[in-house]
Short mmCIF file of C-alpha atoms in Angstrom, two decimals:
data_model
loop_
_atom_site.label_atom_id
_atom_site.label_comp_id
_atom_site.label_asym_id
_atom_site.label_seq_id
_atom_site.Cartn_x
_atom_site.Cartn_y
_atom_site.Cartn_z
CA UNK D 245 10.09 4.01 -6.86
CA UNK D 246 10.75 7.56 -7.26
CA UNK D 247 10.97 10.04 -9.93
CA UNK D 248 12.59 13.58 -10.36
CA UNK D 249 11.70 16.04 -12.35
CA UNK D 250 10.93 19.75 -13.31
CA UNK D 251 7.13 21.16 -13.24
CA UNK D 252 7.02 24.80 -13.71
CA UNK D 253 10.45 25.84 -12.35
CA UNK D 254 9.96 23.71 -9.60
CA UNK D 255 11.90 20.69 -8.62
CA UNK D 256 9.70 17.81 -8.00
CA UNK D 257 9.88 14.56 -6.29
CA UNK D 258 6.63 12.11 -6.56
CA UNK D 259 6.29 8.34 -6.31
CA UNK D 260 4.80 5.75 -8.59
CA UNK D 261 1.59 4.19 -8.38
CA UNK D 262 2.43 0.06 -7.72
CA UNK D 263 5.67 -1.80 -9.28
CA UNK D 264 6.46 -2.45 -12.84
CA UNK D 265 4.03 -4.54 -14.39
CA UNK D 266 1.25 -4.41 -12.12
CA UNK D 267 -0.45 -1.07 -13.76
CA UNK D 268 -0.68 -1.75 -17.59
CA UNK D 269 -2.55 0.32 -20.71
CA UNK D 270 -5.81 -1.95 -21.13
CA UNK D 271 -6.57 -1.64 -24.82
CA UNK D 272 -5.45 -0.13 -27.86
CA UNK D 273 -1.73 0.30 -29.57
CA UNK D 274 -0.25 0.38 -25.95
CA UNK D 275 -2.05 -2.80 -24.60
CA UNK D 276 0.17 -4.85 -22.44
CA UNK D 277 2.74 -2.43 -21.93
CA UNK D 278 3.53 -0.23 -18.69
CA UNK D 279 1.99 2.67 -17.72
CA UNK D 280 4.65 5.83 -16.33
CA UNK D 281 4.48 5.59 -13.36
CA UNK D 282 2.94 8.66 -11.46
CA UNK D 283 1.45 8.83 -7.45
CA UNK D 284 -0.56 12.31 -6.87
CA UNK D 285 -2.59 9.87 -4.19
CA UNK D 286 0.17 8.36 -1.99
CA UNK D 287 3.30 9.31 0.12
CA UNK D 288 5.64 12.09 -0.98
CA UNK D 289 7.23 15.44 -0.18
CA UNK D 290 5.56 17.66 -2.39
CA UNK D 291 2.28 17.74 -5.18
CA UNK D 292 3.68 18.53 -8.56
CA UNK D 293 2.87 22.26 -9.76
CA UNK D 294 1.94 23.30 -5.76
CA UNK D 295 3.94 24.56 -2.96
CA UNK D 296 1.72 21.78 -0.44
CA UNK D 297 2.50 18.89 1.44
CA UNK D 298 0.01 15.36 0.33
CA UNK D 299 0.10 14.49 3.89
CA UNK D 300 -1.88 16.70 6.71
CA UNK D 301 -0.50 17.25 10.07
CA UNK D 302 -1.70 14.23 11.49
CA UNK D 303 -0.20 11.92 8.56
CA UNK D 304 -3.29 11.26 6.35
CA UNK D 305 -3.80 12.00 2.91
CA UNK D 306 -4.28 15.74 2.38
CA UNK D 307 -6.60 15.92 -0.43
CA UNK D 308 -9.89 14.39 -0.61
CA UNK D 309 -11.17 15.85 -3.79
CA UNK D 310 -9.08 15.79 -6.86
CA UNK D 311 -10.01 17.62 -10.31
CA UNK D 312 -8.79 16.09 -13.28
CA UNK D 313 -10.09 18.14 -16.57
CA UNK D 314 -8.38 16.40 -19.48
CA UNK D 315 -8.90 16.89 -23.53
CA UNK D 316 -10.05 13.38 -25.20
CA UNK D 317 -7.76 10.53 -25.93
CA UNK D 318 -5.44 11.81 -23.31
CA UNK D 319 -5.41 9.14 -20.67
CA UNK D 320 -8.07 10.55 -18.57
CA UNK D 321 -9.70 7.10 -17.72
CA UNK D 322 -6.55 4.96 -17.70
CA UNK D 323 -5.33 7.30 -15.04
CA UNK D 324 -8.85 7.16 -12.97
CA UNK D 325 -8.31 3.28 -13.72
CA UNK D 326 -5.17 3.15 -12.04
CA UNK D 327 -6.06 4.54 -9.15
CA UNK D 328 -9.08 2.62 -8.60
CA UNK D 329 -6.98 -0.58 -9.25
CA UNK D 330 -4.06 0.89 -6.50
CA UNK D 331 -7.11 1.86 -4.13
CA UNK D 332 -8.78 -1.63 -3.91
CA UNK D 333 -5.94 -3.29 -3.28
CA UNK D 334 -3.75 -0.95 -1.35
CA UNK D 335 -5.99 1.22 0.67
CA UNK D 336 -6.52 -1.16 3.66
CA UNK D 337 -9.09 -3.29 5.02
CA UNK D 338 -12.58 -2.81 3.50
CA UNK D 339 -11.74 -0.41 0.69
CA UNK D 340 -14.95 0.48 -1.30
CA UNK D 341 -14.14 2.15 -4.72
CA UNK D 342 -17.06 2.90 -6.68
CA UNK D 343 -17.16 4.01 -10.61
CA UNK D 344 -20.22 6.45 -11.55
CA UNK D 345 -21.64 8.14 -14.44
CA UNK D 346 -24.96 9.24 -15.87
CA UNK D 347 -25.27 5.78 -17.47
CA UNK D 348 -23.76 2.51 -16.43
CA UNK D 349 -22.33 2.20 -19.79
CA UNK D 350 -19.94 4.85 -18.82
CA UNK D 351 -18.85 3.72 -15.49
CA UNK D 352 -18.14 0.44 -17.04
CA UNK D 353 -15.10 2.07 -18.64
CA UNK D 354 -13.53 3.01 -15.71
CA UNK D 355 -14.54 -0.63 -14.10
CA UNK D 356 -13.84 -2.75 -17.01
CA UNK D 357 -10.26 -1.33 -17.09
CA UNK D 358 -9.89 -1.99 -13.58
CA UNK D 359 -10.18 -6.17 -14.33
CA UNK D 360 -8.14 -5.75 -17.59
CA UNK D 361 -5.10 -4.65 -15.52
CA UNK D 362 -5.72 -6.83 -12.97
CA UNK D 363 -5.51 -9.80 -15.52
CA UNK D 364 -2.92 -9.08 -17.25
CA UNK D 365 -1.14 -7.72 -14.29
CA UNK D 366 2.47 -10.60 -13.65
CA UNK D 367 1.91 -11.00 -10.26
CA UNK D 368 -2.14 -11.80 -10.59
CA UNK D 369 -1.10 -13.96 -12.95
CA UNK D 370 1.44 -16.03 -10.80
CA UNK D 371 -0.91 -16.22 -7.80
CA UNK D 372 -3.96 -17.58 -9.98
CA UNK D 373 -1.51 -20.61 -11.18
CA UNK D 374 -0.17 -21.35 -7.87
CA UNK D 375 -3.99 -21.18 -6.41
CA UNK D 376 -5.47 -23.48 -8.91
CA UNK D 377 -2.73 -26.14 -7.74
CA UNK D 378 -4.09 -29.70 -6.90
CA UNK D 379 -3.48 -32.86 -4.32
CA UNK D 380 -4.29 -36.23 -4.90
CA UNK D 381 -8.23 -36.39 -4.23
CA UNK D 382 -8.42 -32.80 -6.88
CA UNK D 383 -8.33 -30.81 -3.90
CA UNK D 384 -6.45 -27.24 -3.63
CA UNK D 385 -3.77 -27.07 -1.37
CA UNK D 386 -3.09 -23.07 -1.48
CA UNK D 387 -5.13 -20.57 -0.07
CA UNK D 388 -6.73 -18.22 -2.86
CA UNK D 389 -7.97 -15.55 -0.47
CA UNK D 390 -5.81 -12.78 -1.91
CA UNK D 391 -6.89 -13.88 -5.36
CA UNK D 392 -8.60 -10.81 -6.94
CA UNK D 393 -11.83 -12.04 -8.54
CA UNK D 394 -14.70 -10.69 -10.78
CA UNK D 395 -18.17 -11.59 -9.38
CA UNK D 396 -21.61 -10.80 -11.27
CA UNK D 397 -21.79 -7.55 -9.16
CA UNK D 398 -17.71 -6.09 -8.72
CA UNK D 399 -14.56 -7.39 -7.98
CA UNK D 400 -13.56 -8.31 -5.05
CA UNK D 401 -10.74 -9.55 -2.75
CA UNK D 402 -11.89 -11.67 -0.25
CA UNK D 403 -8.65 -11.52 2.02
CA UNK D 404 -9.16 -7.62 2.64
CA UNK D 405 -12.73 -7.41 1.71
CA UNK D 406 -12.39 -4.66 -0.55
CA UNK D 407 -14.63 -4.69 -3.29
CA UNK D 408 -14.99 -1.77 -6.65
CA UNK D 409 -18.39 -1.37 -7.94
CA UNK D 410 -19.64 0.31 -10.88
CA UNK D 411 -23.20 2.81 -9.89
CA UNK D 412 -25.15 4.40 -12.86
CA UNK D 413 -27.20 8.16 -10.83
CA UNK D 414 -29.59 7.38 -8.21
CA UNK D 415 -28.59 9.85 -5.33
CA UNK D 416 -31.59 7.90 -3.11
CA UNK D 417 -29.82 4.57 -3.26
CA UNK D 418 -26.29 5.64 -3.10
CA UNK D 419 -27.56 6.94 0.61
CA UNK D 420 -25.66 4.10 2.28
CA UNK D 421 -22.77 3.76 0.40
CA UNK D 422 -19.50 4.23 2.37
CA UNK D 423 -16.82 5.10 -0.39
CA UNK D 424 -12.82 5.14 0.07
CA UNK D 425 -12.57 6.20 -3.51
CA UNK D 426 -15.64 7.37 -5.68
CA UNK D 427 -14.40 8.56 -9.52
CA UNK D 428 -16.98 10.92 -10.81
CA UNK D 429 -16.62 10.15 -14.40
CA UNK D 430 -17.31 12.72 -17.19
CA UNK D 431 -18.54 15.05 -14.14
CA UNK D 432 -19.40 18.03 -17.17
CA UNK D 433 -22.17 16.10 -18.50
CA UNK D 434 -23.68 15.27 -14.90
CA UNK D 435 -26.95 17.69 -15.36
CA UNK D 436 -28.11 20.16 -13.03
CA UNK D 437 -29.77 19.36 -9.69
CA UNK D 438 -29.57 15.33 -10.00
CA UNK D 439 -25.85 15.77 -10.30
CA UNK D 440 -25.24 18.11 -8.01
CA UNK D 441 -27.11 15.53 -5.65
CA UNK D 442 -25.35 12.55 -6.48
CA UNK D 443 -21.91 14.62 -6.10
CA UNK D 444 -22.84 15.24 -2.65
CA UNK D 445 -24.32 11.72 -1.50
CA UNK D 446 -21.13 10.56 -2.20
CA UNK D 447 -18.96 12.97 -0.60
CA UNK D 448 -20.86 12.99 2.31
CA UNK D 449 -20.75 9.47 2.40
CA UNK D 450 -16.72 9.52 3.31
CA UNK D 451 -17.53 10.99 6.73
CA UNK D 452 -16.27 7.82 8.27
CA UNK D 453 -13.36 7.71 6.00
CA UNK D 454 -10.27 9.67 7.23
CA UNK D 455 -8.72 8.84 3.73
CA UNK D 456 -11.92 9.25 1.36
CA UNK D 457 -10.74 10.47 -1.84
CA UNK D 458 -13.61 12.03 -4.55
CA UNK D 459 -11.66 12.17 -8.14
CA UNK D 460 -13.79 13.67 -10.86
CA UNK D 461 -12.75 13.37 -13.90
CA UNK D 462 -13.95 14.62 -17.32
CA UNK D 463 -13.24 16.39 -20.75
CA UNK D 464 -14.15 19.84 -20.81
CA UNK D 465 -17.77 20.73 -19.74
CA UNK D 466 -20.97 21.75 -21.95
CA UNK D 467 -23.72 21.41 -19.17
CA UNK D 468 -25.06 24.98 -17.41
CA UNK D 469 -25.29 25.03 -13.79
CA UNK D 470 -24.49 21.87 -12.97
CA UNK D 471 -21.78 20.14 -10.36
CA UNK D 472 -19.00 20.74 -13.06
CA UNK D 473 -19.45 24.63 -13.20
CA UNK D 474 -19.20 24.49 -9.01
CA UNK D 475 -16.04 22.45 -9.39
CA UNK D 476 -14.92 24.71 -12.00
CA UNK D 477 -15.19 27.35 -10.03
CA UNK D 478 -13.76 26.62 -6.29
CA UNK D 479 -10.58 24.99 -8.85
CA UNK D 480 -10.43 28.45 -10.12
CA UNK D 481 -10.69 30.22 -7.19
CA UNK D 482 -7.59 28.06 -5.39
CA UNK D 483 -5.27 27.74 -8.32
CA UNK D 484 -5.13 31.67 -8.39
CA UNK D 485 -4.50 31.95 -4.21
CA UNK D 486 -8.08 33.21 -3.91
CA UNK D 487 -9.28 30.08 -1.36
CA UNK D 488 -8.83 28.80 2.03
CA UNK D 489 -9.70 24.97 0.84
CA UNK D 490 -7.11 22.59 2.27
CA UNK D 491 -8.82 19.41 0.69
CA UNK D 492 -9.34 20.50 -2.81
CA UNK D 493 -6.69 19.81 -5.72
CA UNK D 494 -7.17 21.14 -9.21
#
């Protein structure tokens, strides 16, 4: 689907994230119903607020990080959520998404979100009935490979091997992680040098990925020197023309 409308004086065109149904709120007054559809992560002709293409010259996805500083109760992590959930299923063969914080309590949000929409998401729904059809002798007769499924460690499809993963900080064993999508949640409170570390474990980490996208996502920060105040900055720095990054959006 696409949508029209006016940001800043501009005239903009984006493109939902999934079909109706598939992306819904996970808790609260909302529960059950739609989110509005928005794409900042997919095809398109132009980013909402900026005069840039999303795709690069050779077709891929133009940004790979993404800054998303959002006031409380705002939809911060139902966004990040929604991603994660379009990611792992849409982003190919193999798609890694990974969920971090300070404490895994945290990057459960993000995580635990992920499986609520999935659940309660029509066509999930419909393919778990029609997989859980029996023959006879009790056997299943339809293949459940596309079946997205919770295991004791992430989710995971099996017919695309993609898997999403929730990682509390430990910058030494995220070393051989190979992220699509990593969301850096509540990136303000990530302290000092360990953050700064983990940050760049798991960007560097992408190498391989011509697609990787790093979204970090937070309220406003309260932590001194740390990854947020570096973010802060280059975001700064690009939203007021002052910055030859091509990769970064603010």
């Amino acid at each position: 689907e696409e949508f029209h409308f006016r940001f800043g004086g501009m005239d903009v065109d984006i493109h939902g994230i999934g079909r109706q149904g598939q992306m819904q709120h996970a808790g609260g007054e909302f529960a059950h119903h739609d989110l509005i559809p928005v794409g900042f992560f997919q095809g398109g002709d132009q980013q909402p607020g900026l005069d840039r293409t999303i795709v690069d010259e050779k077709g891929l996805r133009q940004f790979r990080e993404v800054v998303l500083i959002v006031a409380r109760k705002n939809g911060k992590s139902l966004f990040a959520s929604a991603v994660a959930r379009y990611m792992w299923k849409q982003d190919g063969f193999g798609a890694r998404v990974y969920t971090i914080a300070p404490k895994l309590e945290q990057a459960e949000i993000i995580y635990g979100n992920v499986w609520t929409m999935t659940t309660l998401d029509p066509d999930y729904i419909a393919l778990k009935a029609k997989t859980e059809e029996k023959d006879y002798h009790n056997k299943k007769i339809n293949d459940d490979s596309e079946l997205e499924r919770r295991r004791q460690s992430d989710l995971f499809i099996p017919a695309n091997n993609s898997t999403v993963k929730k990682i509390a900080f430990s910058a030494k064993k995220s070393d051989g992680f190979n992220p699509s999508l990593c969301i850096c949640d509540e990136i303000a409170s990530w302290e000092g040098d360990k953050g700064l570390k983990q940050y760049e474990v798991m960007k560097s980490g992408m190498g391989a990925r011509p697609e990787g996208l790093l979204l970090s996502a937070s309220t406003s920060g309260y932590v001194n020197d740390s990854i947020y105040d570096e973010i802060l900055k280059r975001s700064t720095r690009f939203l007021l023309g002052d910055s030859k990054e091509k990769r970064l959006l603010p």
